[in-house]
Short mmCIF file of C-alpha atoms (C1' of nucleotides) and ligand atoms in Angstrom, two decimals:
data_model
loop_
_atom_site.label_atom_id
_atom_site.label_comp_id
_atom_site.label_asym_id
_atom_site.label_seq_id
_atom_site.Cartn_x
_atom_site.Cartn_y
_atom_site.Cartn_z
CA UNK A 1 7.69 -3.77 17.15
CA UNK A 2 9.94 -4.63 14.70
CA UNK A 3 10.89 -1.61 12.20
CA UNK A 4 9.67 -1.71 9.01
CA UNK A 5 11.50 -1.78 5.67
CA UNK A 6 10.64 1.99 5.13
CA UNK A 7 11.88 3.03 8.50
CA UNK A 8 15.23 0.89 8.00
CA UNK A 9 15.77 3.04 5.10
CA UNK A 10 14.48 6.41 6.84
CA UNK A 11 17.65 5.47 9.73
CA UNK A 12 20.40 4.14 7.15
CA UNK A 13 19.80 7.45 5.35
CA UNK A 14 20.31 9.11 8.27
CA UNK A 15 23.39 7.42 9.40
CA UNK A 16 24.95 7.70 5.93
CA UNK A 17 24.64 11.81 5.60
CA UNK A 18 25.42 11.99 9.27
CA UNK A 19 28.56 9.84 9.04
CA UNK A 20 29.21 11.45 5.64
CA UNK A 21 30.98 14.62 6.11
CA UNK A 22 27.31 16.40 6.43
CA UNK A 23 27.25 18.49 9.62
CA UNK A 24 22.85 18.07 9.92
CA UNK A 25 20.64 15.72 8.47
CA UNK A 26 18.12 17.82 7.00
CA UNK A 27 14.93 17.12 5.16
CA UNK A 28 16.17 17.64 2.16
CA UNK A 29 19.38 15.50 2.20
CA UNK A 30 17.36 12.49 3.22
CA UNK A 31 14.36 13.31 0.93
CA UNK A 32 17.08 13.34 -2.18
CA UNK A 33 19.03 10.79 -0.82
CA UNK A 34 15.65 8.23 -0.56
CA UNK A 35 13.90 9.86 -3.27
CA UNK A 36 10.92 10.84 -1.94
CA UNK A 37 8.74 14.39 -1.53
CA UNK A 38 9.71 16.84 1.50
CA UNK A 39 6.64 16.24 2.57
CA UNK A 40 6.92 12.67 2.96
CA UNK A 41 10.42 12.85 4.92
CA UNK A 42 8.53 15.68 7.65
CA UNK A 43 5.90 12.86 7.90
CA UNK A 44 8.08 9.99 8.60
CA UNK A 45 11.14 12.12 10.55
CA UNK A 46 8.15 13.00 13.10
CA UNK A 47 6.84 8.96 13.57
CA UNK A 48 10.73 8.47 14.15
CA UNK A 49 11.28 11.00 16.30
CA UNK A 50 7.95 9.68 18.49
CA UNK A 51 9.26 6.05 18.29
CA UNK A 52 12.67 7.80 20.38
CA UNK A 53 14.34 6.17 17.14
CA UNK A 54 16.30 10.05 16.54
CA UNK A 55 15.53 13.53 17.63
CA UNK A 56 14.19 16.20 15.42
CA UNK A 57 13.74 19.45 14.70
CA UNK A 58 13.69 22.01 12.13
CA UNK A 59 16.97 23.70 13.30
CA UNK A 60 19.22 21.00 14.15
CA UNK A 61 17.82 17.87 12.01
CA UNK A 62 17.68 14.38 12.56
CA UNK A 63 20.02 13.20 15.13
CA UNK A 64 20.22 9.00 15.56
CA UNK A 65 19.42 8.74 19.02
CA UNK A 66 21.40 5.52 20.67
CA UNK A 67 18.62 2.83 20.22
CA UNK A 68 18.15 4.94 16.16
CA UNK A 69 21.95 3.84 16.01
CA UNK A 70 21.69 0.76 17.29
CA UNK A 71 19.14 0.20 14.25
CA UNK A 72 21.06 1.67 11.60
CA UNK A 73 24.34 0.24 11.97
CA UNK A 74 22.39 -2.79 11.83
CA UNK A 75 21.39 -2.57 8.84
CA UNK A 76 24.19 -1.62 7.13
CA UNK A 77 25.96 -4.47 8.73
CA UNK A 78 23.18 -6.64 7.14
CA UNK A 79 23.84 -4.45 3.51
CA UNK A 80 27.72 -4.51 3.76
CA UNK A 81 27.74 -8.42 4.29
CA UNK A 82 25.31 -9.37 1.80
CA UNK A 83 27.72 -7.55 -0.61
CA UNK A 84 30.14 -9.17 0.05
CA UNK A 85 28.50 -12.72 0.13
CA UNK A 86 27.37 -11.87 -3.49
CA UNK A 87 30.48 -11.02 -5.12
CA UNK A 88 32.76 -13.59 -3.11
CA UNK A 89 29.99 -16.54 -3.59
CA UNK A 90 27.79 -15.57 -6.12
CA UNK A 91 29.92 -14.47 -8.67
CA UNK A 92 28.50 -10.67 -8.48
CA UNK A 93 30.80 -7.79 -9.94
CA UNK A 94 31.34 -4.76 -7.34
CA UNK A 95 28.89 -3.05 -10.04
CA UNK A 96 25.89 -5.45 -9.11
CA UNK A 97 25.51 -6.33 -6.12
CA UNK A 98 23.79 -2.69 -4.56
CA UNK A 99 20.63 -3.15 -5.37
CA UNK A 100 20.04 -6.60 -4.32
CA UNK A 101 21.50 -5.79 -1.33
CA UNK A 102 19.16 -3.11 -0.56
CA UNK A 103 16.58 -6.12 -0.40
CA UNK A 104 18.66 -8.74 1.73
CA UNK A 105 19.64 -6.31 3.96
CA UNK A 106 15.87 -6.28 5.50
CA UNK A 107 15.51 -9.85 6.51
CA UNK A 108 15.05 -9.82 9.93
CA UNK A 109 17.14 -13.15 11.22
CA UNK A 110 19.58 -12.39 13.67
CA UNK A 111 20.84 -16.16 13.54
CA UNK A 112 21.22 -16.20 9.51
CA UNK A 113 23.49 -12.60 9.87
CA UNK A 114 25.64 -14.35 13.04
CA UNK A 115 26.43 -17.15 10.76
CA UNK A 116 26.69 -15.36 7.27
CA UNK A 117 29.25 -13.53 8.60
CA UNK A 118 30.82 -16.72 9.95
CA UNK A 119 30.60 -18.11 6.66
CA UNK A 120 32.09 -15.29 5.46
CA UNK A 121 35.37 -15.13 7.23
CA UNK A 122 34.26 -12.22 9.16
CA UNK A 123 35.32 -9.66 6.59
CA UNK A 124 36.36 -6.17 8.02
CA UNK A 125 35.25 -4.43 4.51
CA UNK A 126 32.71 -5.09 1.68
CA UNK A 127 33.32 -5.21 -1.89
CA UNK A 128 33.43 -1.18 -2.22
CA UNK A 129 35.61 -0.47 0.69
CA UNK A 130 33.35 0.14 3.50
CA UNK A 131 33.78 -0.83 6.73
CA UNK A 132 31.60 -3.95 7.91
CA UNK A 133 30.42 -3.35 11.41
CA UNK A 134 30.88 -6.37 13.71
CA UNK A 135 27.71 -8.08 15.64
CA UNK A 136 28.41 -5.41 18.61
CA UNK A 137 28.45 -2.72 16.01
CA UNK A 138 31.63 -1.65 16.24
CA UNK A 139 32.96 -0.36 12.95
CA UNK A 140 36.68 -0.57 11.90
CA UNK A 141 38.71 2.63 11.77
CA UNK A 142 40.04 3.67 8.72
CA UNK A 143 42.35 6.13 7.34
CA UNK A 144 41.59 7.63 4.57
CA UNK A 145 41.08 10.82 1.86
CA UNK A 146 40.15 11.63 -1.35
CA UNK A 147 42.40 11.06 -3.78
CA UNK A 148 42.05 15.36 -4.95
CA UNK A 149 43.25 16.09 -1.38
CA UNK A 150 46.42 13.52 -1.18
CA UNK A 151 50.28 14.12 -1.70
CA UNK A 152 51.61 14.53 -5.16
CA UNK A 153 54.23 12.09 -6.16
CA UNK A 154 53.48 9.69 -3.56
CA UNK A 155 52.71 6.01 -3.23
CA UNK A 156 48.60 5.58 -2.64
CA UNK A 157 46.16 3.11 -2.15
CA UNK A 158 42.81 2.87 -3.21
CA UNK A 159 40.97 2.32 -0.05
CA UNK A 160 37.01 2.66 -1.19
CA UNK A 161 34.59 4.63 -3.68
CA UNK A 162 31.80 6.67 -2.37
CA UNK A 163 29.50 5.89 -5.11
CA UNK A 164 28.80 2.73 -5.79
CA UNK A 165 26.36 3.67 -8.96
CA UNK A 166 26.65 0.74 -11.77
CA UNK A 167 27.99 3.98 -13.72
CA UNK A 168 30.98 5.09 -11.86
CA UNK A 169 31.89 2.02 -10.55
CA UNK A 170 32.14 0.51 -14.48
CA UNK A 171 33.81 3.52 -15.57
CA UNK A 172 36.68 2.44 -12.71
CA UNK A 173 36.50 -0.91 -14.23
CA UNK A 174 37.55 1.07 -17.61
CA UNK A 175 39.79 3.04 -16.23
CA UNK A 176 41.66 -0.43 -14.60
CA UNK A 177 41.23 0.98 -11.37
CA UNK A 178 40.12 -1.43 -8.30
CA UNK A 179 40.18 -1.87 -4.79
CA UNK A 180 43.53 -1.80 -2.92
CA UNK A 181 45.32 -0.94 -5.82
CA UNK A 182 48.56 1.30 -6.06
CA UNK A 183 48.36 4.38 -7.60
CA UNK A 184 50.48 7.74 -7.65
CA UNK A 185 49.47 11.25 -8.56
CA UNK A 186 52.00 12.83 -10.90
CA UNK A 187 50.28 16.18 -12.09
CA UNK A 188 47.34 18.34 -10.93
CA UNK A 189 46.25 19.82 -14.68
CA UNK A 190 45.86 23.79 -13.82
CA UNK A 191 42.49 24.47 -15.89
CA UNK A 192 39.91 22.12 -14.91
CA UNK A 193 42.01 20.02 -11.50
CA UNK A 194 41.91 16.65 -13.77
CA UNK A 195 44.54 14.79 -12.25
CA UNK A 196 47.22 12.51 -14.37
CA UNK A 197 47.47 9.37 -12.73
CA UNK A 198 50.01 6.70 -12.62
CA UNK A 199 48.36 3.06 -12.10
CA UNK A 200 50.36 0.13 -10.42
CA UNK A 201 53.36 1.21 -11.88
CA UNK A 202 52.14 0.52 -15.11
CA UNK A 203 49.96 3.00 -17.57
CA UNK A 204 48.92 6.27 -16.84
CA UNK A 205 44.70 7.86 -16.69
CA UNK A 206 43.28 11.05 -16.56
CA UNK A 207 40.61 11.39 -14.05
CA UNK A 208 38.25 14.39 -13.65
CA UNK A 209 38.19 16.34 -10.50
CA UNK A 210 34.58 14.72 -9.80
CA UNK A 211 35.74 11.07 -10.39
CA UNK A 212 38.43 11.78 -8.59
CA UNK A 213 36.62 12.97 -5.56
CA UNK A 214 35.03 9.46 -5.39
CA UNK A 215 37.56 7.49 -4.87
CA UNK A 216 38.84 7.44 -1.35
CA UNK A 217 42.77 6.51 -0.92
CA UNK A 218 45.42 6.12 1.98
CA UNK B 1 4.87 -4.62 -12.84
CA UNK B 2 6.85 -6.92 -10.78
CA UNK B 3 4.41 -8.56 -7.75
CA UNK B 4 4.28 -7.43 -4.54
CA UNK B 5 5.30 -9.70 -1.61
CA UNK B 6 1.43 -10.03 -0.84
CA UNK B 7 0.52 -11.02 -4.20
CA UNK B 8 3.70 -13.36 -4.46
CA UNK B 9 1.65 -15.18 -1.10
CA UNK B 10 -1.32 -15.22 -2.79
CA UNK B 11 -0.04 -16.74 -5.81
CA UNK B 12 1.83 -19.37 -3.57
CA UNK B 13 -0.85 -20.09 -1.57
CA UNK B 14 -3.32 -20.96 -4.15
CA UNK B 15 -0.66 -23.17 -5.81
CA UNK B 16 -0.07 -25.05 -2.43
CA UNK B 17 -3.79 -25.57 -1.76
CA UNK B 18 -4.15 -26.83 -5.31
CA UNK B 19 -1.67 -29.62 -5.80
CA UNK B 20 -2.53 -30.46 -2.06
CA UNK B 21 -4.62 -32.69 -2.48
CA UNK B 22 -7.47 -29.86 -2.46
CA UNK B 23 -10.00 -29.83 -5.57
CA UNK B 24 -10.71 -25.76 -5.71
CA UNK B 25 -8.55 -23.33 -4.02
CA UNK B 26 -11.72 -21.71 -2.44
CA UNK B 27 -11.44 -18.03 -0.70
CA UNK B 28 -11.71 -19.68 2.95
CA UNK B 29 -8.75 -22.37 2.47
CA UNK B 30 -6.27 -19.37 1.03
CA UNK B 31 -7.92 -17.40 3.95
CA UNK B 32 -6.84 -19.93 6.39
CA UNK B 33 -3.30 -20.25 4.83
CA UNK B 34 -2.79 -16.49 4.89
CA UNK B 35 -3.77 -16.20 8.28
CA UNK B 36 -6.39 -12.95 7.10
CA UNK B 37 -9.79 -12.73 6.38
CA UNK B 38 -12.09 -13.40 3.93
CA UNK B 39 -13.06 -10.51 3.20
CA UNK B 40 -9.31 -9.27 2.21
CA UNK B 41 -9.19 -12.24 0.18
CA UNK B 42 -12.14 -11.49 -2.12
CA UNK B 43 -10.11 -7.99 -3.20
CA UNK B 44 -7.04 -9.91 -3.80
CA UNK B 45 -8.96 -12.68 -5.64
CA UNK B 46 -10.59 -9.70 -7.80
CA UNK B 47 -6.96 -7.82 -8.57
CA UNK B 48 -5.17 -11.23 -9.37
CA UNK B 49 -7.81 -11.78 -11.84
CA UNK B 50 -7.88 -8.88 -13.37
CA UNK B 51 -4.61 -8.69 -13.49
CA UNK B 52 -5.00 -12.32 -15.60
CA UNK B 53 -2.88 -14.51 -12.96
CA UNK B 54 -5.90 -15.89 -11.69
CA UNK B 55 -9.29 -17.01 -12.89
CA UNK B 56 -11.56 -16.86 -10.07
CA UNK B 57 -15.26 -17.47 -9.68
CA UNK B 58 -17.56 -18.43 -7.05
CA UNK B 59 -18.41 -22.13 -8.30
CA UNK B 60 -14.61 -22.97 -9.32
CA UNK B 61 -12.74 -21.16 -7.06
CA UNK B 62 -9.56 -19.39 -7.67
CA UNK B 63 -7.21 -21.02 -10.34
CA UNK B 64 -4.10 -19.94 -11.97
CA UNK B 65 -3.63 -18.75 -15.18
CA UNK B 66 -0.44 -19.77 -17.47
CA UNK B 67 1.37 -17.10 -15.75
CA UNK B 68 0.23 -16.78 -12.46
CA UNK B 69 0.76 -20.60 -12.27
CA UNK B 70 4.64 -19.62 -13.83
CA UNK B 71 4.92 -16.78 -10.96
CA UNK B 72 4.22 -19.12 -8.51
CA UNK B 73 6.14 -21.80 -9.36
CA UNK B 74 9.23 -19.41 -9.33
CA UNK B 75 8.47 -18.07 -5.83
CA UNK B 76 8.14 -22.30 -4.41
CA UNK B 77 11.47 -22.21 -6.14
CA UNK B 78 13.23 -19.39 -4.94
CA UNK B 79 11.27 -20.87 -1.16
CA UNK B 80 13.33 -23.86 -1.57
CA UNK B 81 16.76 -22.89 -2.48
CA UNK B 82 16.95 -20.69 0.53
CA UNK B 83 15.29 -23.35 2.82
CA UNK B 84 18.07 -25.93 1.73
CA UNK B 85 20.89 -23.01 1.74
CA UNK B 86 19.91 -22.31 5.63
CA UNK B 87 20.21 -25.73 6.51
CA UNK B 88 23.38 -26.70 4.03
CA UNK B 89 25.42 -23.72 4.70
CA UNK B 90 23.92 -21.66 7.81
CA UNK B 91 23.94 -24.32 10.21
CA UNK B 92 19.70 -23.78 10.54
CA UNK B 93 17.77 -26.96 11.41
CA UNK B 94 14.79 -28.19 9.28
CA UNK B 95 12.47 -26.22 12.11
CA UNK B 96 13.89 -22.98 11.76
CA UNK B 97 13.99 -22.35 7.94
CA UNK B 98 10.22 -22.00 7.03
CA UNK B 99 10.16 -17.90 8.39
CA UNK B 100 13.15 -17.25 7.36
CA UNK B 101 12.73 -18.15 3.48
CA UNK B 102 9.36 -16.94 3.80
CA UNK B 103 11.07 -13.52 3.81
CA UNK B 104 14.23 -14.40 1.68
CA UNK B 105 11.76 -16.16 -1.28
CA UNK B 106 10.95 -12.56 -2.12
CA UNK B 107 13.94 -11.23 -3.25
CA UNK B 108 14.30 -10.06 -6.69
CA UNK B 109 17.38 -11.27 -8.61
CA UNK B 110 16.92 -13.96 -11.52
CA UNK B 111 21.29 -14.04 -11.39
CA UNK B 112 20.92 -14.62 -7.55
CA UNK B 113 18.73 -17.24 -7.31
CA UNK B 114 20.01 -19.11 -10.82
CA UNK B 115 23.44 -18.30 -8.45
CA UNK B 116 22.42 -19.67 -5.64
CA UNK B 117 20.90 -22.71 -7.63
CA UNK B 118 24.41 -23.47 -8.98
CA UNK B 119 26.72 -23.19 -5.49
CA UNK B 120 24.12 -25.73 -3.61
CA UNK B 121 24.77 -28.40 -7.03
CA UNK B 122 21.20 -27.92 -8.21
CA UNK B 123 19.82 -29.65 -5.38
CA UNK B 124 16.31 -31.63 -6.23
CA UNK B 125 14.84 -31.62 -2.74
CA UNK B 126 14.57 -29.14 -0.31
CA UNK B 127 14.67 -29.93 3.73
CA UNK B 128 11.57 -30.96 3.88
CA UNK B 129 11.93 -33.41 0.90
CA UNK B 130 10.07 -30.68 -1.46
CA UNK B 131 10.92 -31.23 -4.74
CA UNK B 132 12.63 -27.74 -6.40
CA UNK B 133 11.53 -26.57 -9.75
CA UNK B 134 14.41 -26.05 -11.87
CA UNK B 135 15.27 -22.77 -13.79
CA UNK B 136 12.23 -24.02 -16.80
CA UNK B 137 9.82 -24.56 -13.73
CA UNK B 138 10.05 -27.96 -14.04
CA UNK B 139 9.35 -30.44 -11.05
CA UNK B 140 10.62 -33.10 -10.40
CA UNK B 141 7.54 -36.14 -10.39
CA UNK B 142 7.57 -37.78 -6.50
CA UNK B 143 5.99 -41.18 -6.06
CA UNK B 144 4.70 -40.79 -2.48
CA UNK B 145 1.61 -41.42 0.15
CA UNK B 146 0.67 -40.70 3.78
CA UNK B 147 2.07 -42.95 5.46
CA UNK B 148 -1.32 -44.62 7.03
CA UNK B 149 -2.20 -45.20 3.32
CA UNK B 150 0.75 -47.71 2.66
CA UNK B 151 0.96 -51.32 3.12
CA UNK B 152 2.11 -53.06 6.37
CA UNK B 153 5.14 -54.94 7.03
CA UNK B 154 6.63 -53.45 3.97
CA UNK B 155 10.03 -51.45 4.27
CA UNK B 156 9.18 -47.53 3.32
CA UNK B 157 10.88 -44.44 3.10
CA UNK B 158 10.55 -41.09 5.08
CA UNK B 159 9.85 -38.80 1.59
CA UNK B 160 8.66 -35.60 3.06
CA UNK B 161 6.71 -34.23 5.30
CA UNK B 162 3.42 -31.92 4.53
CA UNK B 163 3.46 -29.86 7.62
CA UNK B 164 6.97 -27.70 7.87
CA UNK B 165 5.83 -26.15 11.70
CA UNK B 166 8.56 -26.12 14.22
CA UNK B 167 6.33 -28.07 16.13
CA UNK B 168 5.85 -30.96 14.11
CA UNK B 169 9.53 -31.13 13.19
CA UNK B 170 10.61 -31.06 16.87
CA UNK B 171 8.24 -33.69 17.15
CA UNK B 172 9.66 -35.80 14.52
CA UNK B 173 13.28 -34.94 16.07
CA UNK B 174 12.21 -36.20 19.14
CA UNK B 175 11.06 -39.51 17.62
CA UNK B 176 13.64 -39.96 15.73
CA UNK B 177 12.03 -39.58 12.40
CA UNK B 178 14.48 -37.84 9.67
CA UNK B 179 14.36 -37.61 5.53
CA UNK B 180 15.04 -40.48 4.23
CA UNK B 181 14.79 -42.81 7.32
CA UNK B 182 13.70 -45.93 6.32
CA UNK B 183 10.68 -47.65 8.08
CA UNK B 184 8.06 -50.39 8.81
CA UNK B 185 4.47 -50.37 9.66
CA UNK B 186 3.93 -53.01 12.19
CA UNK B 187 0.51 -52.44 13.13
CA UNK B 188 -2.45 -50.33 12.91
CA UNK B 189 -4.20 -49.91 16.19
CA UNK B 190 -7.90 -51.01 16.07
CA UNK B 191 -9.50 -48.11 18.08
CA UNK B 192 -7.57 -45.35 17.31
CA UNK B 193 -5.59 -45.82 14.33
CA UNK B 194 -2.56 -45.19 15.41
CA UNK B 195 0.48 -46.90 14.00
CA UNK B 196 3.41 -48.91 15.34
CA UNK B 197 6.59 -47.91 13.10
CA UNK B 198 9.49 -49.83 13.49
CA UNK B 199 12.47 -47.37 12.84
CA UNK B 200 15.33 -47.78 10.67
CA UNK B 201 15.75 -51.52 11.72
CA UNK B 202 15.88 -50.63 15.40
CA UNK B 203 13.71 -48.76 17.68
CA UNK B 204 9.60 -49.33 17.28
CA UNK B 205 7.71 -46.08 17.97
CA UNK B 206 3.81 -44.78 18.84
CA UNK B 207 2.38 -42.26 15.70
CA UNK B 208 -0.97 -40.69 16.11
CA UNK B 209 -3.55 -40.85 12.80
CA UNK B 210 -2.47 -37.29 12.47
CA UNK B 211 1.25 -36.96 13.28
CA UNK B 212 1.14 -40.08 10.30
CA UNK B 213 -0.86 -38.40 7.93
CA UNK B 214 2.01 -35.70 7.56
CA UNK B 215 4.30 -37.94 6.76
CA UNK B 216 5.04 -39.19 3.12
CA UNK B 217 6.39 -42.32 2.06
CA UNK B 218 7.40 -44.73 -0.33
"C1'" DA C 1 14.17 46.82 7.38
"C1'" DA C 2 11.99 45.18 3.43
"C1'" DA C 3 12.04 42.08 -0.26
"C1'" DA C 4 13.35 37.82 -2.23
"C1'" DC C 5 14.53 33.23 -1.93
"C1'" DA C 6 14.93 28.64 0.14
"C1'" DA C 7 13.49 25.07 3.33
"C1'" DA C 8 10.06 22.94 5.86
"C1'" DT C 9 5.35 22.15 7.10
"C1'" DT C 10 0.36 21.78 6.49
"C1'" DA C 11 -3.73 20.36 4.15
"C1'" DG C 12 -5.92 17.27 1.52
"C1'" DG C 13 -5.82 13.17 -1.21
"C1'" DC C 14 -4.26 8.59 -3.22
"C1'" DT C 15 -3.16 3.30 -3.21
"C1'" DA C 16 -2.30 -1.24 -1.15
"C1'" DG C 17 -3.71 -4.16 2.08
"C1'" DT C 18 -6.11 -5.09 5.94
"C1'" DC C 19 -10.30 -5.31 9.25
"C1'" DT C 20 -15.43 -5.74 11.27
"C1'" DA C 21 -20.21 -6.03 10.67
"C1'" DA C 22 -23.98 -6.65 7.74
"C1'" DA C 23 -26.04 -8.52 3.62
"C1'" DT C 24 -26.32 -11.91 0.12
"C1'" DT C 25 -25.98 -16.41 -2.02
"C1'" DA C 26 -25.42 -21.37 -1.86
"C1'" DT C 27 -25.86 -25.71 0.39
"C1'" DT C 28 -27.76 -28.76 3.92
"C1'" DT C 29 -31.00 -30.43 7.04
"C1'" DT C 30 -35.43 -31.06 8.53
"C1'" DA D 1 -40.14 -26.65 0.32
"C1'" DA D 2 -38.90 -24.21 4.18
"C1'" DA D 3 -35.59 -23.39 7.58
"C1'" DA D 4 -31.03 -23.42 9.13
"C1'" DT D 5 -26.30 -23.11 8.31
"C1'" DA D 6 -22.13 -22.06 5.78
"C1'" DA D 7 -19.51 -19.38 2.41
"C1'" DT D 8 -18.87 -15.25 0.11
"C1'" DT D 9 -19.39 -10.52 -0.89
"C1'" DT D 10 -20.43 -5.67 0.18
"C1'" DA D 11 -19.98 -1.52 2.78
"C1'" DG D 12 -17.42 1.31 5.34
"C1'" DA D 13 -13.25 2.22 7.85
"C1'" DC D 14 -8.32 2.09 9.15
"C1'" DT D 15 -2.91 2.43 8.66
"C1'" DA D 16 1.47 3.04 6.24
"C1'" DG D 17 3.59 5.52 3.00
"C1'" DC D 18 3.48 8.38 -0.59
"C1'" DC D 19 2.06 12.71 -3.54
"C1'" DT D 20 0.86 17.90 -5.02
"C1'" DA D 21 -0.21 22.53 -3.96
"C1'" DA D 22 -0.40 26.05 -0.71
"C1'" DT D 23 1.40 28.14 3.36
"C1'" DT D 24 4.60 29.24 6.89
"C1'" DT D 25 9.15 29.92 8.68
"C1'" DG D 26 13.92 31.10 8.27
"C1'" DT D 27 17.85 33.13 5.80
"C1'" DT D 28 19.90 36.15 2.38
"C1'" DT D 29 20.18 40.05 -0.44
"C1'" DT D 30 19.30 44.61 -1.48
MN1 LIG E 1 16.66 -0.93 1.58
MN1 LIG E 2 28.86 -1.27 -0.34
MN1 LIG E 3 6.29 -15.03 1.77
MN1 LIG E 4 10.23 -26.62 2.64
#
DNA sequence: AAAACAAATTAGGCTAGTCTAAATTATTTT
DNA sequence: AAAATAATTTAGACTAGCCTAATTTGTTTT
């Protein structure tokens, strides 16, 4: 009765491209994002979709349905505050702590999550930005775009990545950018949309269009 | 190349079973640990050897190799940090920790658990007075018996305990047995060889042959 | 509307880990 | 030493989750 590690991952998928600017969840998106075969993904969509878990079909995708939700938010809950346990007791860098978090956040113990997140402080956000759902699952609001679509000229702050690869995330590191920092866009270069960037008052960066797009500011 | 969960149990199992007390880890103890069959556990027994973390054979039953001896050393290790986390940090009782780390002794993170190790001050005993291996996979050497075995009228020491069930541990709760407690036999009952302890100075309480038995002291 | 392309599904097969029932091997008891 | 009992292994089967290759369905392009 309880869901298995595989389908955990089937529904967080799900919740992320849903909840991620994608208007359907479709096959591919979640066979890419787990990386696993097409066929696998019409396999396992159909066992979810029979365990009431989402609806699906070809034309619309996977929807979560409420008790799918339920699950998912769940588990990221689980993910997001394991995260932050790691880096704010552990010692982990931002850059480190994903993939051990992809393991802790399948323990199945609602009475360890309850009083991790007591331990905790009850953080709002993890170490990337991301919202930390509470034990109701209600997830914080937050404003935010990224940084290629925000004001020229004006006061930002960094408010979360969206890809928390060792890669990018030590390339921001680099760069000396970091969460909640200040940061102000002073020139959109014509030719290739690399933006000149001025960093807590201090030195200026170039970041490509792509990096850019990753970083998520208010 | 890492193990799998099942084969971590496996491992584990055959380690408990042979410094319990237990001369050969035969297939129907680990069996009986595992809660499967025997059947399953003749495959297993087959793979693990092959796979050279086991020698197993009929006569001798199954015994570990260098490594598998090393592998499951590290999972009693990783067992027992989380055990005495739960009940240090999380508030969990000595009852509630055994399923918990059963799940949590799995994950895979060397920086974790070495982590972990440091922020609990490289604790020696777990909450069940189990001695932790350190980071080599040293133990720490316990002088200890059942405590029918030791001498009357002599003042002992609650050790640890051999049976970590929620049962048993209520059961102690409700007697008022805890770590560390010291005690004194008074008696052994002719008929039935049950014991009269006299508890930490005060109280004098009724133990059954077998409640006794699971108790270590010294 | 036909052809071409892309997305999803079907068909068949694989591994890990488990099971039951039957057969074999080893150890006791008579 | 034979018979009875206990422990282990074999044989065959099942589920979860995955794969490749082939086919079907749906969407664009011409
Ligand atoms: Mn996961
Ligand atoms: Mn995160
Ligand atoms: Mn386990
Ligand atoms: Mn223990």
């Amino acid at each position: 009765m309880p869901l298995s590690t595989t389908e955990e991952n089937y529904l967080k998928a799900i919740f992320s491209i849903s909840t991620g600017g994608e208007s359907r969840a479709t096959n591919q998106l979640i066979a890419e994002k787990l990386g696993v075969n097409p066929a696998s993904v019409t396999d396992m969509l159909r066992k979810l979709d029979e365990k009431r878990l989402i609806d699906y079909n070809r034309a619309d995708g996977a929807k979560l349905t409420k008790e799918g939700f339920k699950q998912a938010v769940k588990t990221v809950r689980k993910h997001r505050l394991w995260e932050t346990f790691l880096v704010s007791k552990m010692n982990f860098t931002w850059d480190e702590v994903h993939e051990v978090a992809e393991q802790l956040e399948h323990i199945q113990s609602d009475k360890l999550t309850d009083e991790l997140d007591k331990f905790l402080g009850h953080p709002k956000f993890d170490p990337h930005g991301d919202p930390i759902p509470d034990a109701s699952g209600k997830l914080p609001v937050v404003k935010s775009k990224p940084l290629p679509e925000a004001d020229i000229a004006r006061k930002l702050k960094v408010v979360s990545v969206t890809d928390n690869s060792t890669a990018f995330l030590k390339y921001l590191d680099k760069q000396g950018i970091g969460l909640n920092d200040s940061l102000v866009i002073k020139e959109i270069v014509d030719f290739d949309k690399s933006l000149l960037v001025e960093l807590k008052g201090k030195k200026e960066v170039f970041l490509s269009k792509e990096a850019a797009g990753k970083i998520l500011v208010d």
